[in-house]
Amino acid sequence: MDMENLKHLLEGVKDGRVEIEEALSKLKNLPFEDVGFAKIDYHRAIRNGYPEVIYCQGKTIEQIKVIVQKLLEKGNNNIMATRADRAVYEGIREITGDTEYYETARIVAVKRREILRSEKIIAVVSAGTSDIPVAEEAAVTAEILGNRVNRLYDVGVAGIHRLLACMEDLMNANVLIVVAGMEGALASVVGGLVDKPVIAVPTSIGYGANFGGLSALLTMLNSCASGVGVVNIDNGFGAGYLAGMINRL
Amino acid sequence: MDMENLKHLLEGVKDGRVEIEEALSKLKNLPFEDVGFAKIDYHRAIRNGYPEVIYCQGKTIEQIKVIVQKLLEKGNNNIMATRADRAVYEGIREITGDTEYYETARIVAVKRREILRSEKIIAVVSAGTSDIPVAEEAAVTAEILGNRVNRLYDVGVAGIHRLLACMEDLMNANVLIVVAGMEGALASVVGGLVDKPVIAVPTSIGYGANFGGLSALLTMLNSCASGVGVVNIDNGFGAGYLAGMINRL
Amino acid sequence: MDMENLKHLLEGVKDGRVEIEEALSKLKNLPFEDVGFAKIDYHRAIRNGYPEVIYCQGKTIEQIKVIVQKLLEKGNNNIMATRADRAVYEGIREITGDTEYYETARIVAVKRREILRSEKIIAVVSAGTSDIPVAEEAAVTAEILGNRVNRLYDVGVAGIHRLLACMEDLMNANVLIVVAGMEGALASVVGGLVDKPVIAVPTSIGYGANFGGLSALLTMLNSCASGVGVVNIDNGFGAGYLAGMINRL
Amino acid sequence: MDMENLKHLLEGVKDGRVEIEEALSKLKNLPFEDVGFAKIDYHRAIRNGYPEVIYCQGKTIEQIKVIVQKLLEKGNNNIMATRADRAVYEGIREITGDTEYYETARIVAVKRREILRSEKIIAVVSAGTSDIPVAEEAAVTAEILGNRVNRLYDVGVAGIHRLLACMEDLMNANVLIVVAGMEGALASVVGGLVDKPVIAVPTSIGYGANFGGLSALLTMLNSCASGVGVVNIDNGFGAGYLAGMINRL
Amino acid sequence: MDMENLKHLLEGVKDGRVEIEEALSKLKNLPFEDVGFAKIDYHRAIRNGYPEVIYCQGKTIEQIKVIVQKLLEKGNNNIMATRADRAVYEGIREITGDTEYYETARIVAVKRREILRSEKIIAVVSAGTSDIPVAEEAAVTAEILGNRVNRLYDVGVAGIHRLLACMEDLMNANVLIVVAGMEGALASVVGGLVDKPVIAVPTSIGYGANFGGLSALLTMLNSCASGVGVVNIDNGFGAGYLAGMINRL
Amino acid sequence: MDMENLKHLLEGVKDGRVEIEEALSKLKNLPFEDVGFAKIDYHRAIRNGYPEVIYCQGKTIEQIKVIVQKLLEKGNNNIMATRADRAVYEGIREITGDTEYYETARIVAVKRREILRSEKIIAVVSAGTSDIPVAEEAAVTAEILGNRVNRLYDVGVAGIHRLLACMEDLMNANVLIVVAGMEGALASVVGGLVDKPVIAVPTSIGYGANFGGLSALLTMLNSCASGVGVVNIDNGFGAGYLAGMINRL
Amino acid sequence: MDMENLKHLLEGVKDGRVEIEEALSKLKNLPFEDVGFAKIDYHRAIRNGYPEVIYCQGKTIEQIKVIVQKLLEKGNNNIMATRADRAVYEGIREITGDTEYYETARIVAVKRREILRSEKIIAVVSAGTSDIPVAEEAAVTAEILGNRVNRLYDVGVAGIHRLLACMEDLMNANVLIVVAGMEGALASVVGGLVDKPVIAVPTSIGYGANFGGLSALLTMLNSCASGVGVVNIDNGFGAGYLAGMINRL
Amino acid sequence: MDMENLKHLLEGVKDGRVEIEEALSKLKNLPFEDVGFAKIDYHRAIRNGYPEVIYCQGKTIEQIKVIVQKLLEKGNNNIMATRADRAVYEGIREITGDTEYYETARIVAVKRREILRSEKIIAVVSAGTSDIPVAEEAAVTAEILGNRVNRLYDVGVAGIHRLLACMEDLMNANVLIVVAGMEGALASVVGGLVDKPVIAVPTSIGYGANFGGLSALLTMLNSCASGVGVVNIDNGFGAGYLAGMINRL
């Protein structure tokens, strides 16, 4: 629904180069294809050089394979499938060989084009060992989007000396992702130590009054440190994507 | 408890055609039969030409079969069983051959009578691929009730061009059902685009701060667009039934 | 963003009757005017013969007056201001004399054009005396939109004989609005008695485990009766608007 | 800690019939025995003629068997085990033959003594077929405690004629238990029809905005009918016990 | 909607003593009168010798006065107005002199007929001084309904010796009402000490994680003691009414 | 209900020194006096040398004055009134001159006896300026109970250097109270820095997703640091009392 | 607690230029001053050229004035006071004349130094007129931090044509802030239209099932569009600060 | 981050004994080792004579084994692994023979050094048989930390005579841990009986309105007894640790 495309189309109509019916139809058909259970976009990669993203949860492997097939037919796009178990990986590998699986991060990547890499660093900071899968989802996402990532794991606030020992790494980052479950407090502390944007990811790790991540979510939203934005519980992908977007501004 | 029936009964009592004890007993026994674990209604189909509906969750296959048997014995009614897995379908098919199974919608339909069909269209609009089972429950329900349905799937608001490309279909609908999980926002946007009633169905699809559909439910209830009514989370049947009722007014 | 308008505009562009820059500007400026704190729509009334609606809560009287002024300048539209206290009414009356105030419903109406009236009836059913303000908001809204309304108040389920005494009125309605606070149960009972669409409005009336209307809201969403759609807590306007929309299909 | 027992003990001490150390020890050891994982009461049955009750959830079969063994050794008590699966039943039958299993109610009963039966009736009213297990837990509990029970099942408010057809049964009851999940509304309606105490049991039956029984629980607590008391979600035993206690006053 | 009345009416119709239209009209008009904002019942007092009850919250004094006027005109009923401030009391006293105001309980009583009194005792047990208004609402309600009440106040579980010192009073009660805010625990302890029905009333007294009475409500619903039923937060009237109903069985 | 007292009483009964009726009566009357709206304890101060505590919220000034009067008549006890506004202070000063008011802490103290002071230090650590009233309630409570208190205010984790600058003070404390609203994280960080017991007090300070202190409460309960116990939201008194109790073990 | 400062201090200690006690004291005293109720930082402005920020809610005017005084004495810093009513403004103006009050945004600004301005644009997009105070808090904050801001107000998704008419403005922004109450959906739609970072601010505007902003908060966290980070309900300042930080990377 | 260590290091730097780079590196490397997925602390045991604690949930057995290996290599520390199933136990026993498994408590202990034992007693009081696993986690934790523990199980408040029979044991304890699920009330009652610190542990045992332990949690936080601190739901370890810390002050 890009205003420039619309303007260009209107000029074509005026010049008589474009028929009205054709214009209307283009407005509807250009940007995606309807395969019944999904409408596949072909323009994202073109628009911003990013891979097409498939969120796998709730989709059958057959559905995922159709989407991958269509995306590869249309352009020579990079593809990234999130929340993907090993069976998804194997399904996609049947279609194309240049497929990689990041097991901890549950991400499948199909790499067709070179991505321009940014030299600025995204730090992914996580509180506990159990938070690592979400942290990896964030880190791998950011890497696939062309960013350098520095992983700082197991630096929860209950042992603040571990975090302070990472001061240089924290200071050198251009954007920071903070992943924490029980210990949502980490986002506040990191946010107070640096003057760069912090993307906070609450995780559902914990028990009892953690209430599936609600505790960490509320803590992060109430952070007293300025410069902290929060994504959904366990949404490592969202954090990696947002951090990457910021890092490449 | 129909006022007209009561009046007619009273007239029979007055004329002496109906004994008082008989009248009292009719008031209790007429409209349904008690099979112990359930009281089976025989009057719904007669009243509004609709099929009898069996909600299968929490009932054993044996219980469902008894209810189907009784309903078919009493009249030649159409029957619709919701939240039905394949085993329910097979159980019902043992009783009567004219049975159809809609797998994605989890609905079994027994068709005995012709249903008058409305020409006006119900659009079923859904946000993501994972919302399709609930959307299908709504669509199949509306179809069994005699409505024409137009399915518009995977048109979530995060890619608004997909939705706008369906403008004509949205405009042509007489009633709209909007099914969305994480993206409960779709109901507001559709409600603002059309001036027809919108039935919104939140789904439990999502994770984290979705809280089992609570997020989409609250969004839909807070819709700024006028003309939006909401049903329970994942209640595709309820939406299809209400939309069909409105469509046939 | 009407597809027909767009088509017409494109034809104008093709014919050379419309300049491209003009077309683009029309796309942006036609349907509303920007007065800084609000973007005022002028097309709603034209589109569906309905009054323009102003939601007053959170707006200053000065802001409301500017919006009314602009709407009256542009066309000779009917206007309806909801959640309006007496001060709002007096502010609007300074601008135009043909202004009416419905105190219980907290609605101000400016009537400039005749509205075509539907003969079909909307029943507004309410549970308790304290629910009447919300019920009146629904009833007055439906009336201003050109519907006949039948009010059935104080018929909560704890005295079911009162409700059953209204059977004829319930049966004669084409659409029903059920307003209930503590006793959200009323929507289920009414929904089971009629085979017409029911719009349920939970109210915040009650105390303790009512939790500001949450109790009635959940009850209504879980209604076992088919054909019930729910709007936000205390949203009498939304129910009246949706019921009116359905009644005039 | 019975005041009369204490008085009697004090008299014994005064008379010299009871040594002080003995008195102190009696105060601690009389009413129960400590078997490590549990303190088993032996005095309940004596006190009120009721069976000893074992809540099985969270206990191993071995623990349950030890408790049953001890209870039978001590007195010739009746015993009632709730939330008991078939394995529990078989475990208890190994100890004593006079054991009965109520499968739907998940209750095991050991009957050693005759219970005086009350002629007054407890009505157990339930909304849907899926609510029957909880209703049966209430009904069987009341029966074991010596009450006559009248079961009125599948009479939810969405088909109010079914409920009204039971008017005589409702009127004849001395105490009523109302079991309902989605349709928590049933307690209000029944409470308004009768002028006897109503014990309401919300069930976790339902989906979506039912939130594990929260919806029915809140509805019942907000009942507009006077004379309604509520027990925990799915607590059929508690309702049967309380109703029995009231019925025998 | 009494089945016996219906039978009698049917007999009248059969005998020709009652016209059909008259019968229908009686069915609708007999039990109450419609004064616009409320439908006033005249039959409750006749049915069970109890006073008519007016819940004042959310009603204007003028509305309350109309209801009182109508009730007194119709029969010589006792009347009880709950949640009534002093202004309500003064309004009612203008109509009839035999009016009493219970300030702490916020109850106005109009006494016209003698109520038969029960000799059995209802104990009203409350945890803290701040819970007294709710406890008084329960106690006064029970007294007006003809019960003897024994007040046991400020016996919260944090000083269990105070409660144990009341053992005789607890034992002598036929029904018990337990009122507690922060200290919802009191219902469990009392329920374990006696073998009589306990009606538990959570109050909104407290702060912080009390969440307006939610804490006490949940505690009471989860009571391990058998024989406890719960009413809404702060619903002293409901508890007094239910206890009175049980006490007079 | 002290076991030793009971033993002593029993010996008296045995010796004939104590009559049975007298013993029973002593068991009921000794430890407190009933003034209608409250049961006043006279034994706490004797038992542990602590002042009697009056929680003023929800009590009238007249009630508070009666309680103070009775406590002073009975013994020469110290008294501490919490949640006390200036009017309470003035009311108490009318009774006795040796009264002090701690305005920020909302505490009135009547000092009659010398309290033995502990030399070990309780540190009261608070996150923000707005948390100071709760922190002061904790600090003044601990001081009145005879403890030395070290106040460390405005050391929230968003500026961790402020907290680290207090390391020596933190290390020197024997027990720590951590008071924090939005920034519940402070308890985790402090808990990780010291190896002494930490009492965490969430406050209701904040806005939005703070939800009246829920956010801080959940964070503190989920603290990863070992050695942290939590009290109710805004319960400065509870924290000061518990810390004092621990400090004097 | 800057690693470089620490290194520099260590070098001074090594060279003998800095005494150990002095070093320790510097580590504690350098970055802030303790005025009892607050610890005032003097280093923020130096570090990042940003103004010192005072959050006024919960602070007395006297406390705010002390903080402003200290900050101005120490350096010639810019100061920004948020959640400030007119009385705060007048209090600060007594100290220094170069004070400005942004009434809608509730911000007081003291401007002493020139701020380097970024040419890149932050768009502040808001849904309804009632959301403007929060939107202004975000916009003014971003402006004070040296950013150019483009305000796009009243473009909620229920009238999507208004939003689409702003496409060029949306496309031209480098960072976007989306402020929405009931209509939390706006963040998803904007996030799908642009490929720049979106900071979403839920507001507490709305009623009923809005639950004080919870509805909009959950919607925004569940946004299907990638690149969306969320701040606390009504936290316009936090969004403006984070957006400014990102915009100047 | 110990202030004394820092001072010592600074002295080394001043004396020239320590190089600056070395000092910086020590600050980072001394207290822990980074094994990628975890940062292992070696200093806890040295600091307070306590075992190193490994929280096993969310860690693979391989990860746990690496951590145990490293801890044993570094010092001859005691180790305690919580939330450990039998497989974890067997994994650790492969590394070192002096390993013990507490099955009910789900704790593995490696004992290398003698722990000084305190003679003062910690009482672990639990409400029901199902609460025993959490109670054992608390009891075993306290024992491993060198405390004497007295277990008082199945003494819930619904049978208060069982609890009162333990009065002597309660009185003899120096610190008390109260573990209760449904019956969160136990903490209040125990807190009122003793004048020693009580650590309350809510458990998730129960059903329905227990909501996974929320009910017991809220009850405990609202305890009217002074001297009660609460830990997370099911957090037996936390309670045992905190009680041990207090007991050894």
XYZ file of C-alpha atoms in Angstrom, chain F residues 114-218:
105
model
C 12.193 1.461 78.726
C 12.841 -0.999 75.921
C 16.073 -2.973 75.909
C 17.933 -1.956 72.788
C 19.791 -4.267 70.453
C 23.109 -3.055 69.076
C 22.758 -5.024 65.849
C 21.646 -2.939 62.907
C 18.607 -3.229 60.668
C 19.148 -1.505 57.311
C 16.029 -0.077 55.661
C 16.769 0.270 51.954
C 14.296 2.010 49.647
C 14.143 2.505 45.909
C 12.502 5.862 45.299
C 11.527 9.043 47.103
C 7.848 8.076 46.884
C 8.522 4.833 48.752
C 9.715 6.738 51.836
C 6.394 6.673 53.811
C 6.362 2.868 53.729
C 10.079 2.731 54.473
C 9.567 5.046 57.425
C 6.727 2.853 58.749
C 9.190 -0.033 58.724
C 12.041 1.969 60.212
C 10.051 3.593 63.018
C 8.430 0.249 63.887
C 11.840 -1.386 64.182
C 13.134 1.495 66.317
C 10.168 1.405 68.692
C 10.802 -2.325 69.095
C 14.323 -1.470 70.315
C 16.458 -1.854 67.215
C 19.071 0.411 65.682
C 18.092 1.377 62.155
C 20.210 2.595 59.255
C 18.200 4.312 56.493
C 19.472 3.971 52.919
C 16.954 5.756 50.682
C 16.666 6.418 46.946
C 19.029 3.654 45.862
C 16.932 2.039 43.113
C 18.561 -0.372 40.667
C 18.217 1.939 37.662
C 21.248 3.785 39.121
C 23.126 0.832 40.546
C 26.177 2.975 41.450
C 24.115 4.585 44.217
C 23.416 1.208 45.715
C 26.987 -0.039 45.361
C 28.192 3.104 47.140
C 26.270 1.827 50.171
C 28.044 -1.550 50.175
C 29.586 -1.034 53.614
C 26.255 -0.111 55.142
C 24.623 -3.111 53.527
C 27.387 -5.403 54.777
C 27.158 -4.078 58.320
C 23.470 -4.805 58.700
C 22.259 -7.884 60.558
C 18.831 -7.866 58.860
C 17.741 -5.832 55.830
C 14.352 -4.435 54.835
C 14.005 -3.565 51.155
C 11.126 -1.260 50.191
C 10.405 -0.780 46.492
C 7.460 -0.024 44.230
C 7.914 0.017 40.487
C 11.422 -1.215 41.043
C 10.716 -4.442 42.932
C 14.025 -5.592 41.462
C 15.897 -3.997 44.345
C 15.165 -6.950 46.657
C 16.861 -9.391 44.292
C 19.948 -7.240 43.907
C 20.331 -6.589 47.628
C 19.622 -10.259 48.384
C 22.484 -11.213 46.074
C 24.926 -8.731 47.636
C 24.530 -9.727 51.282
C 24.248 -13.007 53.160
C 21.783 -11.818 55.761
C 17.975 -12.174 55.809
C 16.155 -9.699 53.579
C 12.532 -8.703 54.236
C 11.027 -7.323 51.030
C 8.128 -4.832 51.054
C 6.442 -4.127 47.715
C 4.756 -0.727 47.567
C 1.768 0.439 45.563
C 3.832 3.337 44.176
C 3.813 3.492 40.390
C 1.211 3.554 37.667
C -0.139 1.542 34.748
C 1.051 -2.059 34.658
C 2.106 -1.666 38.299
C -1.476 -2.639 39.151
C -1.441 -1.289 42.694
C 1.777 -3.015 43.708
C 1.140 -6.379 42.059
C 4.143 -5.947 39.796
C 6.599 -5.352 42.625
C 5.002 -8.104 44.715
C 5.436 -10.734 41.987
